[in-house]
């Protein structure tokens, strides 16, 4: 099994100043909780910081992982590591799976893949991640922070040898060293209101295929 992990690195998140009982951002989390008339904490308040790929473990609300490996929104699990868990990619002989966290709610996470060979095969606009659905006694629920502090998207791709079968859930690209050495990846997440994007690219350093659309992206080498 291969495991490829993108480390977001230092987060630079900016927003308006924190005022109790109003929105808070992840750059000034101290005292950002909502309070009732007695001063007791009742919640975090709506997030109004910048949208970005990443996890802020110091924020009023951050995703955690339970003993079963599921992401939970109630803070009852173990804290994640922002340097390794913000965007993670795993693959084996069956396919690929991507975990993507954002600061602020997202509306879309898209993964594009290009093979840097003479045929120049690209899978673009076909692989769109979805918000996680987790089973519960009362049905299913999406795993995200109810006040907008973070969101979680997941994509699983199965490998196929039929190019006509490439779609949201299938890819031609098998996971092995010879194939991976030819691939470029470009991942972009869009904020809920569509006003901003956050992206990352990785793969063949210097190939430049996605440079025109990813000039402001972090590069994971």
mmCIF file of C-alpha atoms in Angstrom:
data_model
loop_
_atom_site.group_PDB
_atom_site.id
_atom_site.type_symbol
_atom_site.label_atom_id
_atom_site.label_comp_id
_atom_site.label_asym_id
_atom_site.label_seq_id
_atom_site.Cartn_x
_atom_site.Cartn_y
_atom_site.Cartn_z
ATOM 1 C CA UNK A 1 0.000 0.000 0.000
ATOM 2 C CA UNK A 2 1.174 3.503 -0.790
ATOM 3 C CA UNK A 3 0.339 6.404 1.452
ATOM 4 C CA UNK A 4 0.802 9.973 0.332
ATOM 5 C CA UNK A 5 0.131 12.765 2.796
ATOM 6 C CA UNK A 6 -0.003 16.452 2.076
ATOM 7 C CA UNK A 7 1.045 18.690 4.955
ATOM 8 C CA UNK A 8 -0.782 22.001 4.789
ATOM 9 C CA UNK A 9 1.907 23.631 6.938
ATOM 10 C CA UNK A 10 1.443 26.840 8.878
ATOM 11 C CA UNK A 11 -2.086 28.161 8.580
ATOM 12 C CA UNK A 12 -2.613 31.819 7.857
ATOM 13 C CA UNK A 13 -6.261 32.473 8.602
ATOM 14 C CA UNK A 14 -7.730 35.928 8.934
ATOM 15 C CA UNK A 15 -11.171 37.246 9.805
ATOM 16 C CA UNK A 16 -12.969 39.873 11.802
ATOM 17 C CA UNK A 17 -12.238 40.440 15.467
ATOM 18 C CA UNK A 18 -13.874 38.109 17.925
ATOM 19 C CA UNK A 19 -16.923 39.397 19.754
ATOM 20 C CA UNK A 20 -18.810 37.127 22.094
ATOM 21 C CA UNK A 21 -22.202 35.976 20.817
ATOM 22 C CA UNK A 22 -21.162 36.768 17.237
ATOM 23 C CA UNK A 23 -18.958 35.183 14.609
ATOM 24 C CA UNK A 24 -15.409 34.163 15.401
ATOM 25 C CA UNK A 25 -12.474 33.153 13.267
ATOM 26 C CA UNK A 26 -9.687 30.718 13.948
ATOM 27 C CA UNK A 27 -7.025 33.392 14.434
ATOM 28 C CA UNK A 28 -8.511 34.626 17.719
ATOM 29 C CA UNK A 29 -10.139 31.624 19.330
ATOM 30 C CA UNK A 30 -9.637 32.715 22.943
ATOM 31 C CA UNK A 31 -12.973 33.872 24.326
ATOM 32 C CA UNK A 32 -14.807 33.140 21.099
ATOM 33 C CA UNK A 33 -17.470 30.902 22.580
ATOM 34 C CA UNK A 34 -21.096 32.000 22.742
ATOM 35 C CA UNK A 35 -22.288 32.607 26.277
ATOM 36 C CA UNK A 36 -25.665 32.800 27.949
ATOM 37 C CA UNK A 37 -26.747 35.504 30.415
ATOM 38 C CA UNK A 38 -24.910 33.772 33.268
ATOM 39 C CA UNK A 39 -21.650 33.650 31.320
ATOM 40 C CA UNK A 40 -21.794 29.901 30.704
ATOM 41 C CA UNK A 41 -20.460 28.679 27.379
ATOM 42 C CA UNK A 42 -23.190 27.623 24.952
ATOM 43 C CA UNK A 43 -21.340 27.246 21.650
ATOM 44 C CA UNK A 44 -18.665 28.609 19.346
ATOM 45 C CA UNK A 45 -20.622 31.124 17.320
ATOM 46 C CA UNK A 46 -20.640 31.245 13.549
ATOM 47 C CA UNK A 47 -17.250 30.998 11.828
ATOM 48 C CA UNK A 48 -16.359 34.079 9.777
ATOM 49 C CA UNK A 49 -12.687 33.479 9.059
ATOM 50 C CA UNK A 50 -11.124 32.841 5.679
ATOM 51 C CA UNK A 51 -11.891 29.712 3.686
ATOM 52 C CA UNK A 52 -8.925 27.358 3.155
ATOM 53 C CA UNK A 53 -7.836 23.753 2.969
ATOM 54 C CA UNK A 54 -6.673 22.642 6.399
ATOM 55 C CA UNK A 55 -7.419 21.860 10.019
ATOM 56 C CA UNK A 56 -7.007 24.325 12.889
ATOM 57 C CA UNK A 57 -6.720 22.201 16.027
ATOM 58 C CA UNK A 58 -6.669 25.339 18.198
ATOM 59 C CA UNK A 59 -10.026 26.571 16.906
ATOM 60 C CA UNK A 60 -13.149 26.608 19.044
ATOM 61 C CA UNK A 61 -14.418 23.657 17.002
ATOM 62 C CA UNK A 62 -12.190 21.158 15.202
ATOM 63 C CA UNK A 63 -12.829 17.672 13.761
ATOM 64 C CA UNK A 64 -11.838 14.621 15.791
ATOM 65 C CA UNK A 65 -11.598 10.891 15.058
ATOM 66 C CA UNK A 66 -13.287 8.179 17.130
ATOM 67 C CA UNK A 67 -11.992 4.707 17.942
ATOM 68 C CA UNK A 68 -13.569 3.292 14.761
ATOM 69 C CA UNK A 69 -11.692 5.759 12.586
ATOM 70 C CA UNK A 70 -14.786 7.862 11.850
ATOM 71 C CA UNK A 71 -14.699 11.646 11.871
ATOM 72 C CA UNK A 72 -17.023 13.074 14.513
ATOM 73 C CA UNK A 73 -18.311 16.608 14.879
ATOM 74 C CA UNK A 74 -19.026 16.620 18.611
ATOM 75 C CA UNK A 75 -15.379 16.785 19.711
ATOM 76 C CA UNK A 76 -15.585 13.421 21.486
ATOM 77 C CA UNK A 77 -12.775 11.761 19.539
ATOM 78 C CA UNK A 78 -9.012 12.157 19.291
ATOM 79 C CA UNK A 79 -7.598 15.361 17.834
ATOM 80 C CA UNK A 80 -6.284 15.157 14.270
ATOM 81 C CA UNK A 81 -2.830 16.297 13.171
ATOM 82 C CA UNK A 82 -3.099 19.361 10.928
ATOM 83 C CA UNK A 83 0.297 18.663 9.366
ATOM 84 C CA UNK A 84 -0.668 15.205 8.087
ATOM 85 C CA UNK A 85 -4.473 14.961 8.071
ATOM 86 C CA UNK A 86 -5.594 18.176 6.346
ATOM 87 C CA UNK A 87 -5.435 16.521 2.919
ATOM 88 C CA UNK A 88 -4.434 12.862 2.799
ATOM 89 C CA UNK A 89 -4.238 10.475 -0.135
ATOM 90 C CA UNK A 90 -3.981 6.707 0.041
ATOM 91 C CA UNK A 91 -3.905 4.140 -2.752
ATOM 92 C CA UNK A 92 -3.436 0.446 -3.394
ATOM 93 C CA UNK A 93 -4.096 -2.038 -6.201
ATOM 94 C CA UNK A 94 -7.853 -1.403 -5.917
ATOM 95 C CA UNK A 95 -7.844 2.381 -6.177
ATOM 96 C CA UNK A 96 -7.405 5.703 -4.424
ATOM 97 C CA UNK A 97 -9.110 7.453 -1.546
ATOM 98 C CA UNK A 98 -8.817 11.095 -0.523
ATOM 99 C CA UNK A 99 -9.712 12.799 2.793
ATOM 100 C CA UNK A 100 -10.060 16.582 2.570
ATOM 101 C CA UNK A 101 -10.713 19.037 5.404
ATOM 102 C CA UNK A 102 -11.461 22.736 5.014
ATOM 103 C CA UNK A 103 -11.649 25.708 7.332
ATOM 104 C CA UNK A 104 -15.158 26.967 6.730
ATOM 105 C CA UNK A 105 -17.873 25.149 4.815
ATOM 106 C CA UNK A 106 -17.123 23.961 1.287
ATOM 107 C CA UNK A 107 -19.516 23.540 -1.613
ATOM 108 C CA UNK A 108 -17.310 21.396 -3.816
ATOM 109 C CA UNK A 109 -13.980 19.547 -3.842
ATOM 110 C CA UNK A 110 -12.658 18.466 -7.246
ATOM 111 C CA UNK A 111 -9.620 16.313 -8.036
ATOM 112 C CA UNK A 112 -8.027 16.390 -11.491
ATOM 113 C CA UNK A 113 -5.346 13.936 -12.643
ATOM 114 C CA UNK A 114 -3.035 14.234 -15.646
ATOM 115 C CA UNK A 115 -0.630 11.618 -17.001
ATOM 116 C CA UNK A 116 2.560 13.263 -18.209
ATOM 117 C CA UNK A 117 3.243 10.962 -21.148
ATOM 118 C CA UNK A 118 2.982 11.259 -24.930
ATOM 119 C CA UNK A 119 -0.737 10.495 -24.882
ATOM 120 C CA UNK A 120 -1.367 13.226 -22.287
ATOM 121 C CA UNK A 121 -4.424 11.509 -20.761
ATOM 122 C CA UNK A 122 -6.307 13.722 -18.312
ATOM 123 C CA UNK A 123 -9.228 13.061 -16.000
ATOM 124 C CA UNK A 124 -10.603 16.538 -15.383
ATOM 125 C CA UNK A 125 -13.923 17.558 -13.841
ATOM 126 C CA UNK A 126 -14.969 13.940 -13.358
ATOM 127 C CA UNK A 127 -13.808 13.253 -9.801
ATOM 128 C CA UNK A 128 -15.788 15.281 -7.291
ATOM 129 C CA UNK A 129 -15.557 14.513 -3.596
ATOM 130 C CA UNK A 130 -18.674 14.432 -1.437
ATOM 131 C CA UNK A 131 -19.401 15.318 2.149
ATOM 132 C CA UNK A 132 -19.138 12.270 4.350
ATOM 133 C CA UNK A 133 -22.337 10.499 5.335
ATOM 134 C CA UNK A 134 -22.132 8.598 8.595
ATOM 135 C CA UNK A 135 -24.708 6.086 9.777
ATOM 136 C CA UNK A 136 -26.589 6.662 13.025
ATOM 137 C CA UNK A 137 -29.593 5.238 14.803
ATOM 138 C CA UNK A 138 -31.775 7.991 13.372
ATOM 139 C CA UNK A 139 -30.462 7.812 9.826
ATOM 140 C CA UNK A 140 -27.490 9.506 8.196
ATOM 141 C CA UNK A 141 -25.907 12.852 8.843
ATOM 142 C CA UNK A 142 -23.181 14.885 7.199
ATOM 143 C CA UNK A 143 -19.963 15.329 9.162
ATOM 144 C CA UNK A 144 -19.244 19.034 9.370
ATOM 145 C CA UNK A 145 -19.335 21.720 12.019
ATOM 146 C CA UNK A 146 -22.846 23.105 12.379
ATOM 147 C CA UNK A 147 -21.526 26.644 12.850
ATOM 148 C CA UNK A 148 -19.252 26.549 9.838
ATOM 149 C CA UNK A 149 -15.831 26.101 11.453
ATOM 150 C CA UNK A 150 -14.837 23.112 9.308
ATOM 151 C CA UNK A 151 -16.017 20.702 6.645
ATOM 152 C CA UNK A 152 -14.956 17.200 5.592
ATOM 153 C CA UNK A 153 -15.057 15.694 2.089
ATOM 154 C CA UNK A 154 -14.147 12.215 0.873
ATOM 155 C CA UNK A 155 -13.503 10.671 -2.534
ATOM 156 C CA UNK A 156 -12.878 7.030 -3.402
ATOM 157 C CA UNK A 157 -11.755 6.046 -6.909
ATOM 158 C CA UNK A 158 -11.669 2.477 -8.207
ATOM 159 C CA UNK A 159 -9.202 1.622 -10.944
ATOM 160 C CA UNK A 160 -10.532 0.383 -14.276
ATOM 161 C CA UNK A 161 -8.941 -0.626 -17.587
ATOM 162 C CA UNK A 162 -11.914 0.693 -19.579
ATOM 163 C CA UNK A 163 -11.514 4.354 -20.533
ATOM 164 C CA UNK A 164 -15.273 4.637 -21.218
ATOM 165 C CA UNK A 165 -15.929 3.785 -17.550
ATOM 166 C CA UNK A 166 -14.008 6.757 -16.156
ATOM 167 C CA UNK A 167 -16.450 8.797 -14.089
ATOM 168 C CA UNK A 168 -16.931 10.173 -10.574
ATOM 169 C CA UNK A 169 -15.959 6.820 -9.042
ATOM 170 C CA UNK A 170 -13.491 5.270 -11.509
ATOM 171 C CA UNK A 171 -10.014 6.095 -12.806
ATOM 172 C CA UNK A 172 -7.671 4.555 -15.363
ATOM 173 C CA UNK A 173 -4.657 5.261 -13.186
ATOM 174 C CA UNK A 174 -3.486 2.247 -11.218
ATOM 175 C CA UNK A 175 -1.509 2.739 -8.023
ATOM 176 C CA UNK A 176 2.020 1.534 -8.625
ATOM 177 C CA UNK A 177 5.407 3.203 -8.671
ATOM 178 C CA UNK A 178 5.775 3.283 -12.452
ATOM 179 C CA UNK A 179 2.356 4.883 -12.967
ATOM 180 C CA UNK A 180 2.562 7.280 -10.025
ATOM 181 C CA UNK A 181 5.851 8.640 -11.338
ATOM 182 C CA UNK A 182 3.967 9.973 -14.387
ATOM 183 C CA UNK A 183 0.979 11.598 -12.673
ATOM 184 C CA UNK A 184 0.140 15.186 -11.724
ATOM 185 C CA UNK A 185 -2.698 15.908 -9.292
ATOM 186 C CA UNK A 186 -4.611 19.165 -8.850
ATOM 187 C CA UNK A 187 -7.143 19.455 -6.013
ATOM 188 C CA UNK A 188 -9.340 22.513 -5.558
ATOM 189 C CA UNK A 189 -11.969 23.208 -2.902
ATOM 190 C CA UNK A 190 -14.614 25.912 -3.257
ATOM 191 C CA UNK A 191 -16.209 27.800 -0.380
ATOM 192 C CA UNK A 192 -19.917 27.380 0.312
ATOM 193 C CA UNK A 193 -20.817 30.692 -1.311
ATOM 194 C CA UNK A 194 -18.424 30.163 -4.223
ATOM 195 C CA UNK A 195 -16.508 33.348 -3.496
ATOM 196 C CA UNK A 196 -13.107 31.728 -2.864
ATOM 197 C CA UNK A 197 -11.077 28.627 -3.681
ATOM 198 C CA UNK A 198 -8.202 26.828 -1.997
ATOM 199 C CA UNK A 199 -6.019 24.364 -3.871
ATOM 200 C CA UNK A 200 -2.952 22.158 -3.888
ATOM 201 C CA UNK A 201 -1.038 20.358 -6.619
ATOM 202 C CA UNK A 202 1.405 17.486 -6.427
ATOM 203 C CA UNK A 203 3.100 14.927 -8.641
ATOM 204 C CA UNK A 204 5.747 15.514 -11.295
ATOM 205 C CA UNK A 205 7.571 18.612 -10.053
ATOM 206 C CA UNK A 206 8.399 20.853 -12.972
ATOM 207 C CA UNK A 207 5.952 19.344 -15.449
ATOM 208 C CA UNK A 208 3.953 22.560 -15.258
ATOM 209 C CA UNK A 209 0.738 21.076 -16.614
ATOM 210 C CA UNK A 210 -1.499 22.664 -13.982
ATOM 211 C CA UNK A 211 0.533 25.845 -13.489
ATOM 212 C CA UNK A 212 -1.925 28.013 -15.425
ATOM 213 C CA UNK A 213 -4.793 27.128 -13.082
ATOM 214 C CA UNK A 214 -2.782 26.462 -9.934
ATOM 215 C CA UNK A 215 -0.395 29.415 -9.794
ATOM 216 C CA UNK A 216 -1.601 30.314 -6.285
ATOM 217 C CA UNK A 217 -1.598 26.735 -5.000
ATOM 218 C CA UNK A 218 0.655 25.137 -2.480
ATOM 219 C CA UNK A 219 2.877 22.529 -4.138
ATOM 220 C CA UNK A 220 3.328 19.215 -2.405
ATOM 221 C CA UNK A 221 6.498 17.610 -3.699
#
